[in-house]
XYZ file of C-alpha atoms in Angstrom:
309
model
C 13.104 -24.334 -0.514
C 12.965 -20.757 0.839
C 9.549 -19.164 0.494
C 10.213 -15.750 -1.056
C 6.557 -14.660 -1.079
C 5.529 -11.246 0.211
C 2.364 -11.576 2.261
C 2.873 -9.034 5.040
C 5.598 -6.602 6.041
C 5.281 -7.996 9.560
C 7.635 -10.658 8.209
C 10.329 -8.125 7.209
C 13.167 -6.740 9.338
C 14.281 -3.120 9.294
C 17.368 -4.171 7.345
C 15.221 -5.899 4.739
C 13.023 -2.842 4.267
C 16.037 -0.538 3.846
C 17.532 -3.019 1.372
C 14.359 -2.965 -0.734
C 14.299 0.833 -0.677
C 17.861 0.828 -1.988
C 16.725 -1.461 -4.790
C 13.824 0.886 -5.582
C 16.260 3.812 -5.808
C 18.338 1.862 -8.325
C 15.257 1.239 -10.430
C 14.300 4.903 -10.296
C 17.760 5.681 -11.654
C 17.228 3.204 -14.496
C 13.798 1.507 -14.734
C 14.468 -0.427 -17.957
C 16.617 -3.499 -17.285
C 16.557 -6.952 -18.881
C 16.777 -8.803 -15.582
C 13.709 -10.991 -16.175
C 14.103 -12.025 -19.798
C 12.321 -15.354 -20.230
C 10.295 -14.985 -17.004
C 6.497 -14.977 -16.757
C 4.652 -12.824 -14.211
C 0.993 -13.709 -13.562
C -1.338 -10.991 -12.251
C -4.495 -12.436 -10.694
C -6.877 -9.667 -9.659
C -10.041 -11.022 -8.057
C -10.882 -7.433 -7.064
C -10.798 -4.230 -9.170
C -7.545 -2.291 -9.418
C -5.984 0.366 -11.603
C -2.701 1.625 -10.121
C -1.587 -1.598 -8.432
C -2.263 -3.844 -11.417
C -0.864 -1.455 -14.017
C 2.260 -0.659 -12.009
C 2.998 -4.349 -11.384
C 2.474 -5.099 -15.077
C 4.591 -2.110 -16.109
C 7.299 -3.195 -13.685
C 7.328 -6.687 -15.188
C 7.474 -5.319 -18.742
C 10.278 -2.874 -17.952
C 12.256 -5.763 -16.452
C 11.845 -7.832 -19.616
C 9.238 -10.313 -18.353
C 6.019 -11.353 -20.057
C 2.700 -10.850 -18.257
C -0.313 -13.151 -18.125
C -3.391 -13.022 -15.938
C -6.763 -11.364 -15.528
C -8.297 -8.211 -14.079
C -11.848 -9.543 -13.864
C -12.607 -12.876 -12.155
C -15.826 -13.133 -14.184
C -13.745 -14.288 -17.147
C -12.078 -17.103 -15.177
C -13.060 -20.604 -14.113
C -13.858 -19.342 -10.607
C -17.293 -18.553 -12.049
C -17.610 -22.298 -12.694
C -16.790 -23.096 -9.096
C -13.012 -23.547 -9.341
C -11.407 -23.107 -5.904
C -8.671 -20.605 -5.136
C -6.307 -23.513 -4.500
C -6.909 -24.993 -7.937
C -6.543 -21.611 -9.635
C -3.226 -20.974 -7.879
C -1.863 -24.438 -8.619
C -2.918 -24.201 -12.261
C -1.366 -20.750 -12.814
C 1.816 -21.878 -11.044
C 2.346 -24.247 -13.963
C 2.661 -21.293 -16.318
C 4.298 -18.499 -14.290
C 7.474 -17.880 -12.307
C 5.729 -15.551 -9.839
C 2.112 -14.629 -9.034
C 0.838 -11.169 -8.076
C -2.565 -11.591 -6.457
C -5.298 -9.295 -5.163
C -8.218 -10.982 -3.435
C -11.304 -9.796 -1.583
C -10.831 -12.294 1.285
C -8.547 -11.501 4.190
C -5.880 -14.168 4.481
C -6.134 -15.272 0.847
C -2.538 -14.241 0.091
C -1.199 -16.138 3.110
C -3.087 -19.240 2.029
C -1.840 -18.929 -1.548
C 1.764 -18.538 -0.359
C 1.484 -21.759 1.642
C 0.340 -23.885 -1.296
C 1.998 -22.291 -4.337
C 5.305 -23.629 -5.679
C 6.167 -20.115 -6.924
C 6.387 -16.810 -4.974
C 3.169 -14.931 -4.219
C 3.132 -11.134 -3.984
C 0.160 -9.846 -2.012
C -1.447 -6.979 -3.947
C -4.135 -6.552 -1.271
C -6.275 -9.041 0.629
C -9.628 -7.637 1.660
C -9.382 -5.073 4.449
C -6.256 -6.773 5.813
C -2.976 -5.584 4.278
C -1.403 -4.103 1.150
C 2.377 -4.529 1.525
C 3.445 -3.443 -1.959
C 1.583 -0.157 -1.461
C 3.429 0.276 1.817
C 6.799 -0.189 0.118
C 6.033 2.663 -2.255
C 4.700 4.673 0.701
C 7.977 4.138 2.584
C 9.942 5.147 -0.491
C 7.783 8.276 -0.884
C 8.168 9.197 2.772
C 11.930 8.757 2.592
C 12.207 10.814 -0.598
C 10.142 13.699 0.794
C 11.498 13.743 4.352
C 15.061 12.521 3.854
C 14.538 9.978 6.634
C 12.062 7.449 7.986
C 13.022 8.090 11.600
C 11.030 9.990 14.272
C 8.239 11.264 12.019
C 4.718 12.415 12.890
C 2.396 10.560 10.522
C -1.300 11.483 10.450
C -3.691 8.842 9.104
C -7.077 10.245 8.087
C -10.418 8.728 7.101
C -11.097 5.034 6.755
C -8.821 3.448 9.339
C -11.141 0.477 9.907
C -11.116 -1.028 6.413
C -8.055 0.775 5.028
C -5.523 -1.996 4.430
C -2.876 0.534 3.358
C -2.796 2.147 6.793
C -2.660 -1.237 8.523
C 0.365 -2.242 6.465
C 2.035 1.110 7.121
C 1.872 0.486 10.865
C 3.745 -2.800 10.500
C 6.530 -1.289 8.405
C 7.021 1.920 10.398
C 7.397 0.067 13.707
C 11.144 0.007 13.040
C 11.520 3.792 12.728
C 10.157 5.303 15.968
C 7.118 7.116 14.491
C 4.257 8.856 16.245
C 0.957 8.086 14.536
C -2.123 10.287 14.744
C -5.393 8.490 13.976
C -8.123 10.808 12.662
C -11.394 9.009 11.987
C -15.072 8.893 13.002
C -16.076 6.227 15.522
C -17.529 4.100 12.734
C -14.164 3.990 10.926
C -11.747 4.157 13.843
C -8.525 2.168 13.867
C -9.515 -1.364 14.969
C -8.520 -2.404 18.458
C -6.365 -5.215 17.100
C -4.150 -2.646 15.374
C -4.018 -0.349 18.394
C -2.965 -3.364 20.411
C -0.299 -4.033 17.772
C 0.995 -0.485 18.294
C 1.165 -0.922 22.049
C 2.897 -4.287 21.734
C 5.505 -2.774 19.429
C 6.000 0.498 21.353
C 4.489 2.595 18.565
C 3.148 5.872 19.907
C -0.290 6.918 18.722
C -2.827 9.662 19.427
C -6.494 9.566 18.417
C -8.383 12.634 17.181
C -11.971 13.344 16.247
C -11.349 16.878 14.995
C -9.793 17.514 11.592
C -8.676 21.106 11.113
C -5.591 23.254 10.573
C -4.653 23.187 14.253
C -4.806 19.395 14.538
C -2.695 18.744 11.444
C -0.180 21.559 12.044
C 2.377 19.097 13.423
C 2.225 16.596 10.556
C 5.260 15.517 8.576
C 3.085 13.156 6.523
C -0.668 13.602 6.088
C -1.953 10.268 4.775
C -5.467 10.652 3.413
C -7.693 7.663 2.623
C -10.905 7.128 0.722
C -13.985 5.910 2.566
C -14.432 2.628 0.712
C -18.027 2.084 -0.283
C -17.285 -1.502 -1.325
C -16.422 -2.437 2.286
C -19.829 -1.429 3.658
C -22.750 -3.806 3.937
C -24.942 -0.949 5.224
C -25.063 1.855 2.634
C -26.776 4.177 5.122
C -23.689 3.923 7.315
C -21.526 4.745 4.295
C -23.605 7.856 3.558
C -23.229 9.005 7.168
C -19.442 8.922 7.152
C -18.286 9.427 3.552
C -17.964 13.220 3.757
C -16.863 13.505 7.381
C -13.179 14.333 6.829
C -12.429 16.389 3.726
C -9.105 18.199 3.245
C -9.671 21.779 2.052
C -7.006 24.257 0.956
C -7.428 26.658 3.925
C -6.636 23.780 6.285
C -3.003 23.896 5.115
C -2.470 27.408 6.502
C -0.370 26.135 9.437
C 1.263 23.165 7.711
C 4.981 22.559 8.191
C 7.074 23.331 5.081
C 8.204 19.716 4.830
C 4.686 18.280 5.156
C 3.543 16.135 2.253
C 0.103 14.696 1.503
C -0.044 11.046 0.518
C -3.040 9.055 -0.701
C -3.128 5.475 -2.016
C -5.703 6.570 -4.617
C -8.248 6.588 -6.087
C -9.612 9.655 -4.382
C -13.253 10.657 -4.505
C -13.712 14.052 -2.861
C -11.530 13.796 0.247
C -8.793 16.094 -1.138
C -9.739 19.456 -2.635
C -8.463 19.653 -6.232
C -7.004 23.103 -5.476
C -4.456 21.347 -3.259
C -3.001 19.585 -6.330
C -1.191 22.813 -7.265
C 0.506 23.223 -3.879
C 3.947 21.853 -2.939
C 2.259 19.723 -0.252
C 0.560 17.409 -2.767
C 2.648 14.315 -3.453
C 0.087 11.592 -4.233
C 0.686 11.407 -7.986
C 4.460 11.187 -7.493
C 3.698 8.595 -4.827
C 1.853 6.502 -7.427
C 4.811 6.853 -9.813
C 7.104 5.536 -7.082
C 5.012 2.366 -7.153
C 6.772 1.309 -10.356
C 10.205 1.360 -8.737
C 9.057 -0.277 -5.502
C 7.305 -3.082 -7.362
C 10.272 -3.687 -9.631
C 12.274 -4.204 -6.450
C 9.694 -6.575 -4.963
C 9.446 -8.719 -8.086
C 13.221 -9.017 -8.381
C 13.701 -9.788 -4.701
C 11.022 -12.495 -4.797
C 12.801 -14.074 -7.775
C 16.160 -14.055 -5.971
C 17.793 -11.170 -7.853
C 20.105 -9.223 -5.534
C 20.955 -5.538 -5.202
C 24.503 -6.292 -6.367
C 23.138 -7.873 -9.548
C 20.963 -4.817 -10.174
C 23.928 -2.482 -9.723
C 26.183 -4.577 -11.964
């Protein structure tokens, strides 16, 4: 049987990504469709989440499915010592598809290999976050009118930021130039720079973060420095306020430039920027509904033609 799980966008072709974006556009046109009547979607969040969990659950509800699951592992049998394998196999008895966030890198891949139902990776540790990347791609396309030949600036936590790692894998098809802006402690890991070189993805590294550096950006992708990823809180304190986006820094921004952020933000984007045409992060979060409707339907074998019918 074909495994229709989504673990990483490394597994997806350019054609597949474009197809899913077309599905997302259909769902933006009409989000409420009874395509999943009688289906059960399980959301297993072993790590805290607001936007990802709520948008997946909203997507399931708008498609007519019922939702089961948990947002706090403390209320599950994992506190009694139940293994991830047993949890996945047990929930597979009740659900047609499982959306899972886990704090361990590789957990989604493991779950997809043992589960009899599709697994959608909602984030595995500091590894990847493919559903976030699908909504990022959709947001980039909507704001730029294309995914091709863009200058994309990634700022902040590039070491632990799974959203930026996933974005690299998806954008490899579209001839981007990436600009990595991060302190040494949070620089893009060598494994991902090697991935860029192996896939002919151009990248430039910067230490400075000012209006001159970001003047060439089509997309300015801000990230939060994630306290929960640090074992040394002194290191976190040293880097958490290193790269903050202030309103005057947009003085030389291109008219088409848009600011994305996977959210939640702490203080890395000045609130005054919210009122400018450059801010797109709340619309970006809204796009998550349409992208995740597409992912759920695709994993369950529902085609674009069926959605358009």
